């Protein structure tokens, strides 16, 4: 009865304490499962203890199954069988939770005969975020403990439930203060003293709730029709009214079906991708200490960045040109923080403390003492150069000078200073206090510790940083600029903007490109096309005629009430003038329109996106394919269950992509060119996943 390398047993009087110690998050891999099985069986056989109490070492209770084991042959004991076995323990079996009991962790707790948790602990069933459903009895035991509606809410949202709420629901029996081992021991003694009740969850009855099941399924069909795992999750929960073994067998079937789906492969790729992007060449450099930040520009971006920094507890000096602009910036920041309080992201007290950290002033002179400056003025190289020249004179030695530019050359900006090693791009996404992506743009001379500081700042702001090289648009906007042309070509050639949007929404995007354009403002694209007009190659087909005409009419999208669509009383309606504009543009270009089916729309759009993404990897702008995936998942509304453009590309295969590009090139050989990387992959039979290996 000695346990194994990750599960140990300690006898304290009549209590057998079982400790799981499997860093970093005590995931329930084979060693943990086997250790628990042997420990609980051994203690029962031994006959000395009166209660068994499980707790975890380190920062958290079991955070779920070991995700890295998915896709490999299962190794007995598998979780659902093990938890049944544990639940049948003759000795009372309890657990003490700290940190987060998630997925298979919470399922372990629910298989115990009582559960206690420390203040601050959280519990949840996040399998849905991995394209799965709770597969170790969670869909059967949660309804028995807390009822069908609450079980549906927790399993479908995947949210982390605070311990107080979990206690009120009946998921946790008692909240107890102390170190996990002490709490486990005290709770076990309470069981011996008859002060803490124990019972087997699978013995409890479930109150049927067909209305809740049907309403939830109907909502899923209208809101998330493309996804398998939420639907299967509801069906599994509905099965909780069956005899326990039957419900459990059905849950297992559904779990295995989801585990074998592209949906879960995409979402698991996204989970590991978000963490893998932190693996950069500069990761061993020591970040500089950032205690204060300066933000230049109080517009939407500057205010959003300031809000994000203040929410992370960093004092901000906001700089604007005029008092009026400054007042507008402060007002926006205040409204952003109020919004965060309303959404439950921060307390009113924290908001007040954050606002107290804001200093607002006109002129750059007040930035002499800050550790990092983020310039967020409008996109004009001359203006930016002038600002960086001044910052070079004003800022203290060692201060980091960052630009929030979305596409301009960081090296050219850095060259206006005497300290190019301290200059980098920090490209936030709008709204900056909500969007979690940060592109850290590394110039030719940016110092490693400056890059590392960008990543550390992102972590502090609870954002995910992706390393990008210098080029027009970096990773995201460079690829976007390319594939948006496809959307315009599709419309010129015969598809309707609404059809294009609906086809892509069917693929999984929250909004199609025309609705997004209307939301962002069509004037942005209009100005970009004007800016690039002089450099547009003569062979390039011009796709902007329709959008140009909309902007020239003053129809710049939502903010003007009209763009590709008309916006009235919160509704999106057809623009009655759009067809005439489209007809005129087609006639002007001598095009006879043809029909497109939705699949061709998706194929062309995605192939264009993948082509440019392949070039971005090949050019070294992105370190690996997964970096592109994370940029699109976190910054461009790419459907998470598709895993990102290059994960999705692997589901098509390089050979088929090359074939498609060559076919499209028959009509437009300038736009549709096979990227050398894709050609090589097709010849060698390799995938983008191969290039991600060893991260
Ligand atoms: C499940 O349980 C299925 C069952 O229902 C049925 C089975 C039959 N496995 O996030 P962090 C790694 S599905 C393997 O940076 P934090 C992670 O990759 C599972 N590895 O820490 C990272 O590695 P690295 C349901 C895992 O403190 C390191 O641990 N559970 C797992 O910011 C640190 O992670 C979940 O979905 C895992 N389960 O956040 C929970 N989890 O350092 C997933 C983490 O090499 N996990 N790693 O990059 C989380 O949400 C967060 O990790 C957690 C800690 C909140 C726990």
XYZ file of C-alpha atoms and ligand atoms in Angstrom:
751
model
C 0.000 0.000 0.000
C 2.683 2.457 -0.970
C 1.166 4.312 -3.937
C 3.216 5.161 -7.011
C 5.333 8.067 -8.288
C 2.332 10.427 -8.574
C -0.118 9.094 -5.958
C 0.968 8.650 -2.349
C -0.782 7.428 0.798
C -0.376 8.767 4.316
C -2.133 7.288 7.342
C -3.149 9.718 10.081
C -5.040 7.805 12.772
C -8.184 6.430 11.178
C -7.818 8.594 8.074
C -6.046 7.498 4.896
C -4.926 10.583 2.976
C -4.345 10.031 -0.744
C -2.270 12.750 -2.388
C -2.059 13.278 -6.163
C 1.139 15.030 -7.193
C 1.384 15.244 -10.970
C 2.609 18.724 -11.955
C 1.836 21.138 -13.455
C -1.965 20.714 -13.188
C -2.444 17.175 -11.766
C -3.984 15.989 -15.040
C -5.506 12.522 -14.723
C -3.057 10.603 -16.898
C -2.365 6.872 -16.645
C -0.121 7.160 -13.574
C -2.742 9.080 -11.620
C -5.525 6.674 -12.607
C -3.540 3.556 -11.765
C -2.271 5.119 -8.544
C -5.791 6.020 -7.402
C -7.125 2.587 -8.291
C -4.399 0.793 -6.331
C -4.526 3.202 -3.406
C -8.283 3.024 -2.835
C -8.403 -0.749 -3.347
C -5.372 -1.217 -1.079
C -6.744 0.945 1.738
C -10.088 -0.848 1.589
C -8.370 -4.257 1.698
C -6.060 -3.239 4.500
C -8.946 -2.489 6.869
C -7.136 -0.016 9.168
C -8.631 3.281 7.974
C -12.219 4.458 8.441
C -12.241 7.175 5.750
C -10.258 7.868 2.582
C -9.652 11.513 1.646
C -8.150 12.559 -1.704
C -6.374 15.886 -2.164
C -3.770 17.322 -4.528
C -0.304 18.817 -4.151
C 0.757 21.890 -6.087
C -1.380 24.659 -7.490
C -4.613 22.839 -8.272
C -6.887 19.846 -7.866
C -7.062 17.558 -10.934
C -7.572 19.886 -13.944
C -9.065 17.150 -16.109
C -8.049 14.179 -18.165
C -4.533 14.370 -19.624
C -5.319 15.945 -22.997
C -2.014 14.759 -24.448
C -3.293 11.143 -24.133
C -6.227 11.824 -26.473
C -5.811 10.120 -29.823
C -3.574 7.425 -28.321
C -4.920 3.940 -27.501
C -6.739 4.119 -24.117
C -4.882 2.527 -21.216
C -6.914 0.855 -18.456
C -8.201 1.853 -16.065
C -10.029 4.421 -18.190
C -11.598 7.276 -16.259
C -15.294 6.332 -16.355
C -14.590 2.746 -15.198
C -12.163 3.910 -12.547
C -14.610 6.440 -11.137
C -17.339 3.774 -10.922
C -14.908 1.559 -9.082
C -13.913 4.359 -6.708
C -17.540 5.237 -6.058
C -18.139 1.638 -4.963
C -15.433 1.946 -2.288
C -16.779 0.350 0.890
C -14.964 2.957 2.977
C -16.308 6.502 2.716
C -14.319 8.329 0.038
C -14.161 12.117 0.073
C -12.043 14.804 -1.578
C -10.717 18.274 -0.797
C -10.553 20.696 -3.733
C -8.264 23.681 -4.202
C -7.421 25.599 -7.387
C -9.582 24.292 -10.209
C -11.380 20.936 -10.385
C -12.126 20.760 -14.088
C -13.493 18.102 -16.405
C -12.244 14.702 -15.260
C -11.186 16.457 -12.026
C -14.708 17.498 -11.135
C -15.931 14.105 -12.322
C -13.556 12.467 -9.834
C -14.932 14.715 -7.116
C -18.521 13.854 -8.050
C -17.702 10.141 -7.816
C -16.549 10.707 -4.225
C -19.069 10.382 -1.401
C -18.637 14.000 -0.248
C -16.735 17.018 -1.550
C -15.237 19.934 0.319
C -13.348 22.881 -1.176
C -11.247 25.798 -0.022
C -12.329 29.438 -0.548
C -11.278 30.656 -4.014
C -11.561 27.179 -5.585
C -13.444 26.829 -8.865
C -15.059 23.876 -10.547
C -16.247 23.280 -14.079
C -16.817 20.979 -17.014
C -14.837 22.664 -19.821
C -14.842 19.651 -22.183
C -17.148 21.538 -24.545
C -14.316 24.019 -25.174
C -12.317 21.085 -26.537
C -15.140 19.843 -28.781
C -15.933 17.088 -26.262
C -18.427 16.381 -23.499
C -17.814 15.186 -19.948
C -16.885 11.546 -20.532
C -16.182 10.191 -17.054
C -19.697 10.248 -15.654
C -20.082 14.041 -15.534
C -23.259 14.114 -17.608
C -24.786 11.493 -15.282
C -23.587 12.581 -11.868
C -23.976 16.364 -12.260
C -27.759 16.144 -12.920
C -28.083 13.862 -9.887
C -26.358 16.427 -7.670
C -27.657 19.733 -9.041
C -30.543 18.972 -11.422
C -30.728 18.982 -15.201
C -30.916 22.770 -15.892
C -27.852 23.624 -13.779
C -25.933 20.656 -15.197
C -26.732 21.839 -18.731
C -25.603 25.362 -17.930
C -22.252 24.252 -16.514
C -21.489 21.643 -19.173
C -22.533 23.818 -22.144
C -20.828 27.016 -21.015
C -17.626 25.289 -19.864
C -17.311 28.130 -17.358
C -15.401 27.942 -14.087
C -17.984 28.072 -11.306
C -16.872 29.903 -8.134
C -16.938 27.725 -5.024
C -19.708 29.733 -3.350
C -22.013 29.148 -6.304
C -21.019 25.476 -6.510
C -21.827 25.150 -2.793
C -25.203 26.842 -3.182
C -26.014 24.504 -6.084
C -25.111 21.406 -4.058
C -22.059 20.480 -6.090
C -19.777 21.125 -3.110
C -20.867 20.031 0.365
C -18.788 22.375 2.472
C -16.315 25.270 2.097
C -13.393 24.892 4.515
C -10.360 27.106 5.006
C -6.844 25.760 5.143
C -4.115 23.986 3.216
C -5.504 21.160 1.024
C -4.000 18.390 3.201
C -5.343 19.926 6.421
C -8.769 20.425 4.883
C -8.831 16.827 3.628
C -7.919 15.585 7.099
C -10.430 17.807 8.892
C -13.206 16.806 6.486
C -12.375 13.108 6.960
C -12.543 13.544 10.739
C -15.894 15.281 10.302
C -17.130 12.184 8.444
C -15.947 9.918 11.290
C -17.679 12.192 13.790
C -20.894 12.007 11.788
C -20.792 15.732 11.035
C -20.321 15.452 7.279
C -22.797 13.253 5.431
C -21.602 10.847 2.734
C -23.555 9.190 -0.070
C -22.997 7.710 -3.519
C -23.990 10.140 -6.257
C -25.126 7.390 -8.640
C -27.741 6.310 -6.057
C -29.463 9.714 -6.239
C -32.596 10.209 -8.328
C -32.816 12.682 -11.222
C -35.862 14.847 -11.761
C -36.706 14.624 -15.485
C -36.914 17.979 -17.262
C -37.895 17.424 -20.887
C -38.765 21.094 -21.315
C -35.224 22.205 -20.417
C -33.700 19.580 -22.723
C -35.898 20.519 -25.679
C -35.468 24.273 -25.216
C -31.679 23.845 -25.057
C -31.565 21.656 -28.167
C -33.719 24.168 -30.072
C -31.406 27.012 -29.042
C -28.348 25.057 -30.198
C -29.944 24.300 -33.558
C -30.500 28.001 -34.199
C -27.273 29.358 -32.613
C -24.575 26.698 -33.076
C -25.908 24.371 -35.786
C -22.456 23.352 -37.045
C -21.265 21.899 -33.730
C -21.601 18.286 -32.690
C -20.362 18.292 -29.098
C -22.971 20.650 -27.539
C -25.777 18.614 -29.094
C -24.325 15.330 -27.894
C -23.709 16.847 -24.475
C -27.401 17.741 -24.088
C -28.442 14.287 -25.269
C -26.061 12.704 -22.768
C -27.459 14.832 -19.924
C -30.971 13.862 -21.010
C -29.838 10.228 -20.584
C -29.345 10.825 -16.860
C -32.963 9.757 -16.345
C -32.065 6.285 -17.648
C -30.667 3.650 -15.265
C -27.147 4.822 -14.309
C -25.220 2.185 -16.290
C -27.243 2.851 -19.443
C -26.814 6.607 -19.239
C -23.110 6.139 -18.674
C -22.740 3.801 -21.663
C -24.495 6.348 -23.864
C -22.219 9.127 -22.539
C -19.185 6.996 -23.431
C -20.444 6.437 -26.995
C -21.032 10.155 -27.483
C -17.655 11.021 -25.944
C -15.818 8.666 -28.309
C -17.777 10.029 -31.285
C -16.745 13.596 -30.376
C -13.159 12.575 -29.673
C -12.913 11.241 -33.225
C -14.324 14.419 -34.794
C -12.508 17.179 -36.699
C -14.261 19.539 -34.281
C -12.400 18.249 -31.214
C -9.113 17.967 -33.118
C -9.514 21.640 -34.115
C -10.332 22.809 -30.605
C -7.582 20.779 -28.953
C -5.140 22.233 -31.495
C -6.402 25.695 -30.469
C -5.918 24.889 -26.752
C -2.303 23.802 -27.166
C -1.687 26.470 -29.848
C -2.533 29.300 -27.454
C 0.179 28.000 -25.160
C 2.675 26.970 -27.865
C 2.989 30.506 -29.271
C 4.848 31.518 -26.103
C 7.710 29.333 -27.295
C 9.865 31.968 -28.983
C 13.614 32.254 -29.591
C 13.729 35.076 -26.999
C 12.048 33.061 -24.219
C 15.213 32.765 -22.151
C 15.813 36.543 -22.158
C 14.885 38.351 -18.942
C 12.039 40.804 -19.497
C 12.545 44.392 -18.364
C 10.549 45.469 -15.339
C 7.454 47.410 -16.401
C 5.885 49.462 -13.602
C 4.291 52.229 -15.662
C 3.080 52.799 -19.184
C 2.621 55.782 -21.450
C -0.012 55.732 -24.193
C 0.036 58.271 -27.011
C -3.393 58.820 -28.534
C -6.793 58.763 -26.826
C -8.781 57.389 -29.769
C -10.481 53.990 -29.744
C -7.188 52.070 -29.802
C -5.273 54.244 -27.341
C -8.196 54.240 -24.897
C -8.622 50.477 -25.222
C -4.909 49.869 -24.621
C -4.970 52.228 -21.612
C -8.008 50.392 -20.230
C -6.269 47.065 -20.636
C -3.131 48.302 -18.851
C -5.150 49.857 -16.016
C -7.117 46.625 -15.585
C -3.791 44.819 -15.274
C -2.872 47.182 -12.440
C -0.376 49.288 -14.413
C -0.460 53.073 -13.994
C -0.969 54.831 -17.347
C 0.011 58.271 -18.560
C -2.282 59.123 -21.457
C -1.068 61.783 -23.873
C -3.074 63.713 -26.464
C -2.564 66.846 -28.528
C -5.497 68.907 -27.245
C -7.452 69.097 -23.992
C -10.652 68.163 -25.850
C -9.108 65.002 -27.312
C -7.697 64.149 -23.896
C -11.111 64.545 -22.260
C -12.641 62.275 -24.893
C -9.965 59.640 -24.207
C -10.519 59.755 -20.440
C -14.267 59.483 -21.016
C -13.827 56.400 -23.209
C -11.511 54.749 -20.674
C -13.990 55.442 -17.871
C -16.818 53.987 -19.955
C -14.693 50.912 -20.794
C -13.958 50.316 -17.112
C -17.634 50.820 -16.197
C -18.459 48.242 -18.854
C -15.978 45.808 -17.277
C -17.728 46.284 -13.909
C -21.120 45.678 -15.549
C -19.871 42.481 -17.226
C -18.598 41.265 -13.862
C -14.945 41.447 -14.968
C -13.934 43.717 -12.088
C -15.398 45.141 -8.872
C -16.405 48.804 -8.548
C -13.607 49.143 -6.002
C -11.024 47.820 -8.476
C -12.349 50.172 -11.150
C -11.833 53.135 -8.810
C -8.299 51.984 -8.040
C -7.600 51.520 -11.769
C -8.885 55.007 -12.592
C -6.724 56.466 -9.842
C -3.740 55.122 -11.795
C -4.607 57.218 -14.858
C -2.758 60.474 -15.517
C -3.823 62.507 -18.548
C -1.784 65.299 -20.144
C -1.133 67.098 -23.391
C 2.348 66.940 -24.950
C 4.929 64.184 -24.795
C 7.090 65.718 -22.073
C 5.334 63.814 -19.290
C 6.627 60.503 -20.635
C 10.179 60.966 -19.340
C 9.764 58.452 -16.515
C 7.562 55.695 -17.866
C 9.009 52.241 -18.521
C 7.185 51.598 -21.795
C 5.419 53.865 -24.284
C 2.795 52.641 -26.733
C 2.130 55.004 -29.616
C -1.430 54.649 -30.928
C -1.962 57.611 -33.261
C -3.375 57.311 -36.777
C -1.525 55.350 -39.449
C 0.827 57.901 -40.976
C 4.520 57.094 -41.239
C 5.676 60.726 -41.109
C 3.681 61.439 -37.957
C 4.963 58.278 -36.302
C 8.564 59.057 -37.216
C 8.247 62.521 -35.707
C 6.806 61.088 -32.484
C 9.533 58.445 -32.154
C 12.225 61.047 -32.781
C 10.811 63.083 -29.894
C 10.379 60.031 -27.631
C 14.032 59.222 -28.194
C 14.934 62.575 -26.678
C 12.354 62.504 -23.851
C 12.228 58.900 -22.583
C 14.652 57.584 -19.975
C 17.379 55.128 -21.008
C 16.038 51.559 -21.085
C 12.449 52.646 -21.728
C 10.762 50.545 -24.409
C 9.234 52.395 -27.346
C 6.359 50.543 -29.018
C 4.098 51.349 -31.930
C 0.582 49.983 -32.244
C 0.714 50.276 -36.030
C -1.312 47.645 -37.915
C 0.958 47.436 -40.946
C 3.750 50.063 -41.061
C 7.465 49.221 -41.133
C 8.791 49.006 -37.559
C 12.400 49.153 -38.767
C 11.768 52.478 -40.503
C 10.194 53.844 -37.318
C 13.049 52.477 -35.180
C 15.623 54.118 -37.457
C 14.429 57.567 -36.348
C 15.715 56.821 -32.833
C 19.201 56.342 -31.423
C 17.948 53.129 -29.724
C 16.419 50.795 -32.315
C 17.052 47.830 -29.974
C 14.371 49.269 -27.653
C 11.742 49.619 -30.392
C 9.090 47.044 -31.319
C 5.523 46.780 -32.547
C 2.731 45.945 -30.137
C -0.257 45.449 -32.375
C -3.445 45.328 -30.315
C -6.814 44.405 -31.781
C -9.934 46.494 -31.371
C -11.546 46.722 -28.842
C -8.155 46.416 -27.180
C -9.482 45.902 -23.652
C -11.524 42.894 -24.823
C -9.659 41.219 -27.687
C -7.062 38.796 -26.331
C -4.624 38.857 -29.237
C -1.394 40.877 -29.288
C 0.986 40.687 -32.248
C 4.497 41.396 -30.973
C 6.297 42.730 -34.033
C 10.037 42.183 -33.891
C 12.236 44.528 -35.901
C 15.643 43.705 -37.342
C 17.371 45.280 -34.345
C 14.858 44.713 -31.514
C 16.698 43.320 -28.461
C 15.682 39.855 -27.170
C 14.742 41.193 -23.731
C 12.499 43.808 -25.366
C 10.649 41.019 -27.190
C 10.434 39.039 -23.934
C 8.996 42.158 -22.255
C 6.270 42.362 -24.908
C 5.298 38.765 -24.102
C 5.416 39.400 -20.351
C 3.199 42.469 -20.777
C 0.683 40.405 -22.758
C 0.555 37.826 -19.955
C 0.007 40.574 -17.410
C -2.846 41.926 -19.530
C -4.249 38.353 -19.834
C -3.604 38.407 -23.563
C -2.009 35.888 -25.881
C 1.066 37.239 -27.660
C 2.166 35.979 -31.058
C 5.595 36.841 -32.458
C 5.480 38.455 -35.920
C 8.128 39.683 -38.325
C 8.077 42.979 -40.201
C 6.081 43.219 -43.444
C 3.031 45.182 -44.594
C 0.276 43.980 -42.235
C 2.438 41.523 -40.223
C 0.716 38.130 -39.852
C -2.992 38.912 -39.620
C -3.581 41.988 -41.747
C -1.239 40.793 -44.489
C -3.254 37.587 -44.904
C -6.549 39.482 -44.522
C -5.571 41.955 -47.249
C -5.016 39.058 -49.620
C -8.114 36.947 -49.050
C -10.534 39.873 -48.883
C -9.775 40.356 -52.576
C -11.333 36.932 -53.175
C -14.579 38.118 -51.569
C -14.680 41.078 -53.952
C -13.848 38.893 -56.989
C -16.620 36.470 -56.027
C -19.153 39.313 -56.019
C -17.879 40.813 -59.270
C -18.093 37.388 -60.917
C -21.667 36.676 -59.873
C -22.164 35.916 -56.166
C -24.191 38.297 -53.995
C -22.519 39.785 -50.868
C -25.265 38.267 -48.724
C -24.653 34.828 -50.248
C -20.903 35.139 -49.646
C -21.517 36.109 -46.017
C -24.026 33.330 -45.406
C -21.763 30.700 -46.979
C -18.899 31.742 -44.685
C -21.175 31.975 -41.666
C -22.244 28.410 -42.494
C -18.548 27.479 -42.424
C -18.416 28.871 -38.889
C -17.371 32.539 -39.044
C -19.506 34.643 -36.699
C -19.954 37.195 -39.519
C -19.183 37.182 -43.218
C -16.706 39.711 -44.687
C -19.347 42.187 -45.909
C -21.052 42.390 -42.538
C -17.634 42.763 -40.915
C -16.757 45.529 -43.403
C -19.952 47.378 -42.540
C -19.170 47.000 -38.847
C -15.570 48.208 -39.096
C -16.445 51.036 -41.510
C -15.994 50.817 -45.289
C -13.992 54.052 -45.287
C -10.992 52.173 -43.844
C -10.718 49.897 -46.881
C -11.441 52.818 -49.191
C -8.502 54.787 -47.804
C -6.218 51.742 -47.965
C -7.103 51.154 -51.633
C -6.345 54.801 -52.383
C -3.039 54.541 -50.505
C -1.980 51.423 -52.393
C -3.317 52.521 -55.811
C 0.048 53.760 -57.010
C 1.801 50.503 -56.121
C -0.884 48.146 -57.485
C 0.662 45.932 -60.179
C -0.833 46.431 -63.640
C -1.717 42.698 -63.884
C -3.733 42.803 -60.653
C -7.440 42.574 -61.107
C -9.186 45.463 -59.326
C -11.881 44.214 -56.950
C -12.713 47.461 -55.162
C -15.185 49.059 -57.606
C -18.318 48.166 -55.633
C -16.912 49.132 -52.243
C -15.521 52.371 -53.734
C -18.951 53.374 -54.980
C -20.557 52.658 -51.585
C -17.988 54.857 -49.853
C -18.279 57.608 -52.473
C -22.030 57.680 -51.739
C -21.207 58.134 -48.058
C -22.466 54.637 -47.284
C -19.670 53.523 -45.002
C -21.516 50.810 -43.141
C -23.221 50.655 -39.782
C -22.053 54.032 -38.498
C -23.763 55.709 -41.481
C -26.807 53.405 -41.347
C -26.008 51.999 -44.765
C -23.301 49.977 -46.500
C -23.655 46.539 -48.069
C -26.733 46.355 -45.865
C -29.124 48.885 -44.340
C -29.229 49.163 -40.542
C -32.529 50.241 -39.064
C -33.949 49.816 -35.555
C -31.327 47.206 -34.685
C -32.160 45.175 -37.805
C -29.928 44.321 -40.763
C -31.892 44.777 -44.000
C -31.164 44.558 -47.707
C -29.641 47.671 -49.309
C -32.093 48.395 -52.180
C -29.410 50.309 -54.126
C -26.741 47.617 -53.932
C -27.744 45.516 -56.941
C -27.570 48.501 -59.289
C -24.049 49.288 -58.052
C -22.997 45.649 -58.517
C -24.494 45.550 -62.049
C -22.700 48.741 -62.972
C -19.354 47.428 -61.686
C -19.768 44.131 -63.564
C -20.719 45.953 -66.772
C -17.738 48.286 -66.334
C -15.414 45.287 -66.110
C -17.143 43.464 -68.985
C -18.168 40.529 -66.755
C -21.062 38.176 -67.473
C -22.077 36.995 -63.998
C -22.263 33.276 -63.214
C -23.677 31.264 -60.326
C -21.555 30.102 -57.400
C -22.636 27.466 -54.940
C -21.806 27.953 -51.265
C -19.100 25.291 -51.317
C -17.188 27.029 -54.098
C -17.399 30.315 -52.203
C -15.936 28.701 -49.073
C -13.288 26.826 -51.072
C -12.030 29.912 -52.910
C -12.043 32.112 -49.812
C -10.254 29.534 -47.664
C -7.756 28.617 -50.375
C -6.810 32.281 -50.735
C -6.390 32.603 -46.963
C -4.280 29.443 -46.764
C -2.093 30.524 -49.728
C -1.080 33.799 -48.154
C -0.722 32.136 -44.740
C 1.699 29.643 -46.304
C 3.737 32.547 -47.715
C 3.759 34.244 -44.300
C 5.239 31.080 -42.770
C 7.671 30.632 -45.636
C 8.870 34.243 -45.338
C 9.468 33.741 -41.614
C 6.907 36.418 -40.673
C 5.238 33.769 -38.496
C 7.494 31.348 -36.641
C 5.303 28.315 -37.352
C 1.906 27.466 -38.832
C 0.370 27.355 -35.332
C 1.241 31.054 -34.851
C -0.927 31.925 -37.861
C -3.711 29.740 -36.486
C -3.693 31.495 -33.121
C -3.719 34.961 -34.754
C -6.819 34.050 -36.737
C -8.582 32.274 -33.879
C -8.045 35.131 -31.451
C -8.085 38.195 -33.675
C -10.181 37.470 -36.761
C -13.179 35.425 -35.596
C -11.930 32.238 -37.233
C -14.143 29.361 -36.015
C -12.343 27.660 -33.151
C -13.649 24.226 -34.045
C -11.766 24.498 -37.370
C -8.505 24.997 -35.443
C -7.204 27.937 -37.541
C -6.505 28.313 -41.294
C -3.447 26.074 -41.434
C -4.869 23.357 -39.177
C -7.888 23.428 -41.487
C -5.528 23.303 -44.505
C -4.215 19.962 -43.268
C -7.748 18.547 -43.378
C -7.751 19.362 -47.114
C -4.139 18.398 -47.825
C -1.418 20.263 -49.731
C -1.911 18.285 -52.973
C -5.603 19.198 -53.204
C -4.850 22.842 -52.383
C -2.267 22.993 -55.167
C -4.775 21.430 -57.567
C -7.373 24.052 -56.614
C -4.990 26.984 -56.999
C -3.885 25.747 -60.404
C -7.513 25.417 -61.481
C -8.391 28.936 -60.268
C -5.247 30.277 -61.957
C -6.777 29.429 -65.330
C -8.901 32.582 -64.854
C -6.442 34.783 -62.951
C -2.833 33.659 -63.020
C -1.606 36.763 -61.195
C -3.724 36.359 -58.070
C -3.721 32.565 -57.879
C -0.114 31.423 -57.578
C 0.968 28.252 -55.830
C 3.162 29.175 -52.823
C 6.510 27.376 -53.027
C 6.014 25.932 -49.532
C 2.681 24.383 -50.465
C 4.143 22.916 -53.644
C 6.992 21.374 -51.649
C 4.579 19.967 -49.076
C 2.455 18.435 -51.836
C 5.543 16.841 -53.428
C 6.850 15.502 -50.129
C 3.458 14.524 -48.690
C 3.991 16.625 -45.550
C 1.593 18.759 -43.512
C 1.584 22.027 -41.578
C 1.275 19.931 -38.406
C 4.694 18.450 -39.234
C 6.150 21.969 -39.095
C 4.622 22.526 -35.632
C 6.255 19.441 -34.161
C 8.800 19.765 -31.416
C 7.495 23.103 -30.116
C -11.547 15.801 -19.811
O -11.358 15.938 -18.643
C -12.271 14.621 -20.402
C -13.039 13.811 -19.389
O -14.323 14.371 -19.174
C -13.277 12.413 -19.871
C -12.058 11.584 -20.150
C -12.383 10.157 -20.511
N -3.864 17.851 -19.918
O -3.018 26.612 -18.925
P -1.716 26.623 -18.276
C -0.759 21.917 -19.505
S -10.965 16.911 -20.947
C -2.589 17.980 -20.283
O -0.634 27.438 -18.884
P -2.822 27.984 -16.015
C -0.700 23.097 -20.448
O -0.643 22.684 -21.786
C -9.978 18.045 -19.995
N -1.891 19.135 -20.132
O -1.823 26.979 -16.726
C 0.538 23.807 -19.985
O 1.640 23.137 -20.547
P 2.948 23.970 -20.976
C -10.811 19.010 -19.281
C -2.529 20.171 -19.586
O -2.427 27.996 -14.591
C 0.554 23.555 -18.476
O -0.291 22.430 -18.265
N -9.955 19.980 -18.634
C -3.863 20.086 -19.186
O -2.916 29.262 -16.780
C 0.025 24.718 -17.670
O -1.258 25.091 -18.183
C -9.580 21.122 -19.238
O -9.962 21.394 -20.347
C -4.547 18.859 -19.363
N -5.818 18.688 -18.981
O -4.246 27.301 -16.121
C -8.711 22.040 -18.432
N -4.230 21.292 -18.683
O 3.409 24.649 -19.718
C -7.563 22.529 -19.277
C -3.154 22.085 -18.755
O 3.853 22.906 -21.494
N -6.631 23.333 -18.530
N -2.119 21.426 -19.302
O 2.467 24.927 -22.035
C -6.853 24.617 -18.185
O -7.912 25.162 -18.402
C -5.737 25.369 -17.525
O -4.547 24.682 -17.804
C -5.847 25.522 -15.984
C -4.529 26.123 -15.438
C -7.024 26.439 -15.667
C -6.043 24.194 -15.314
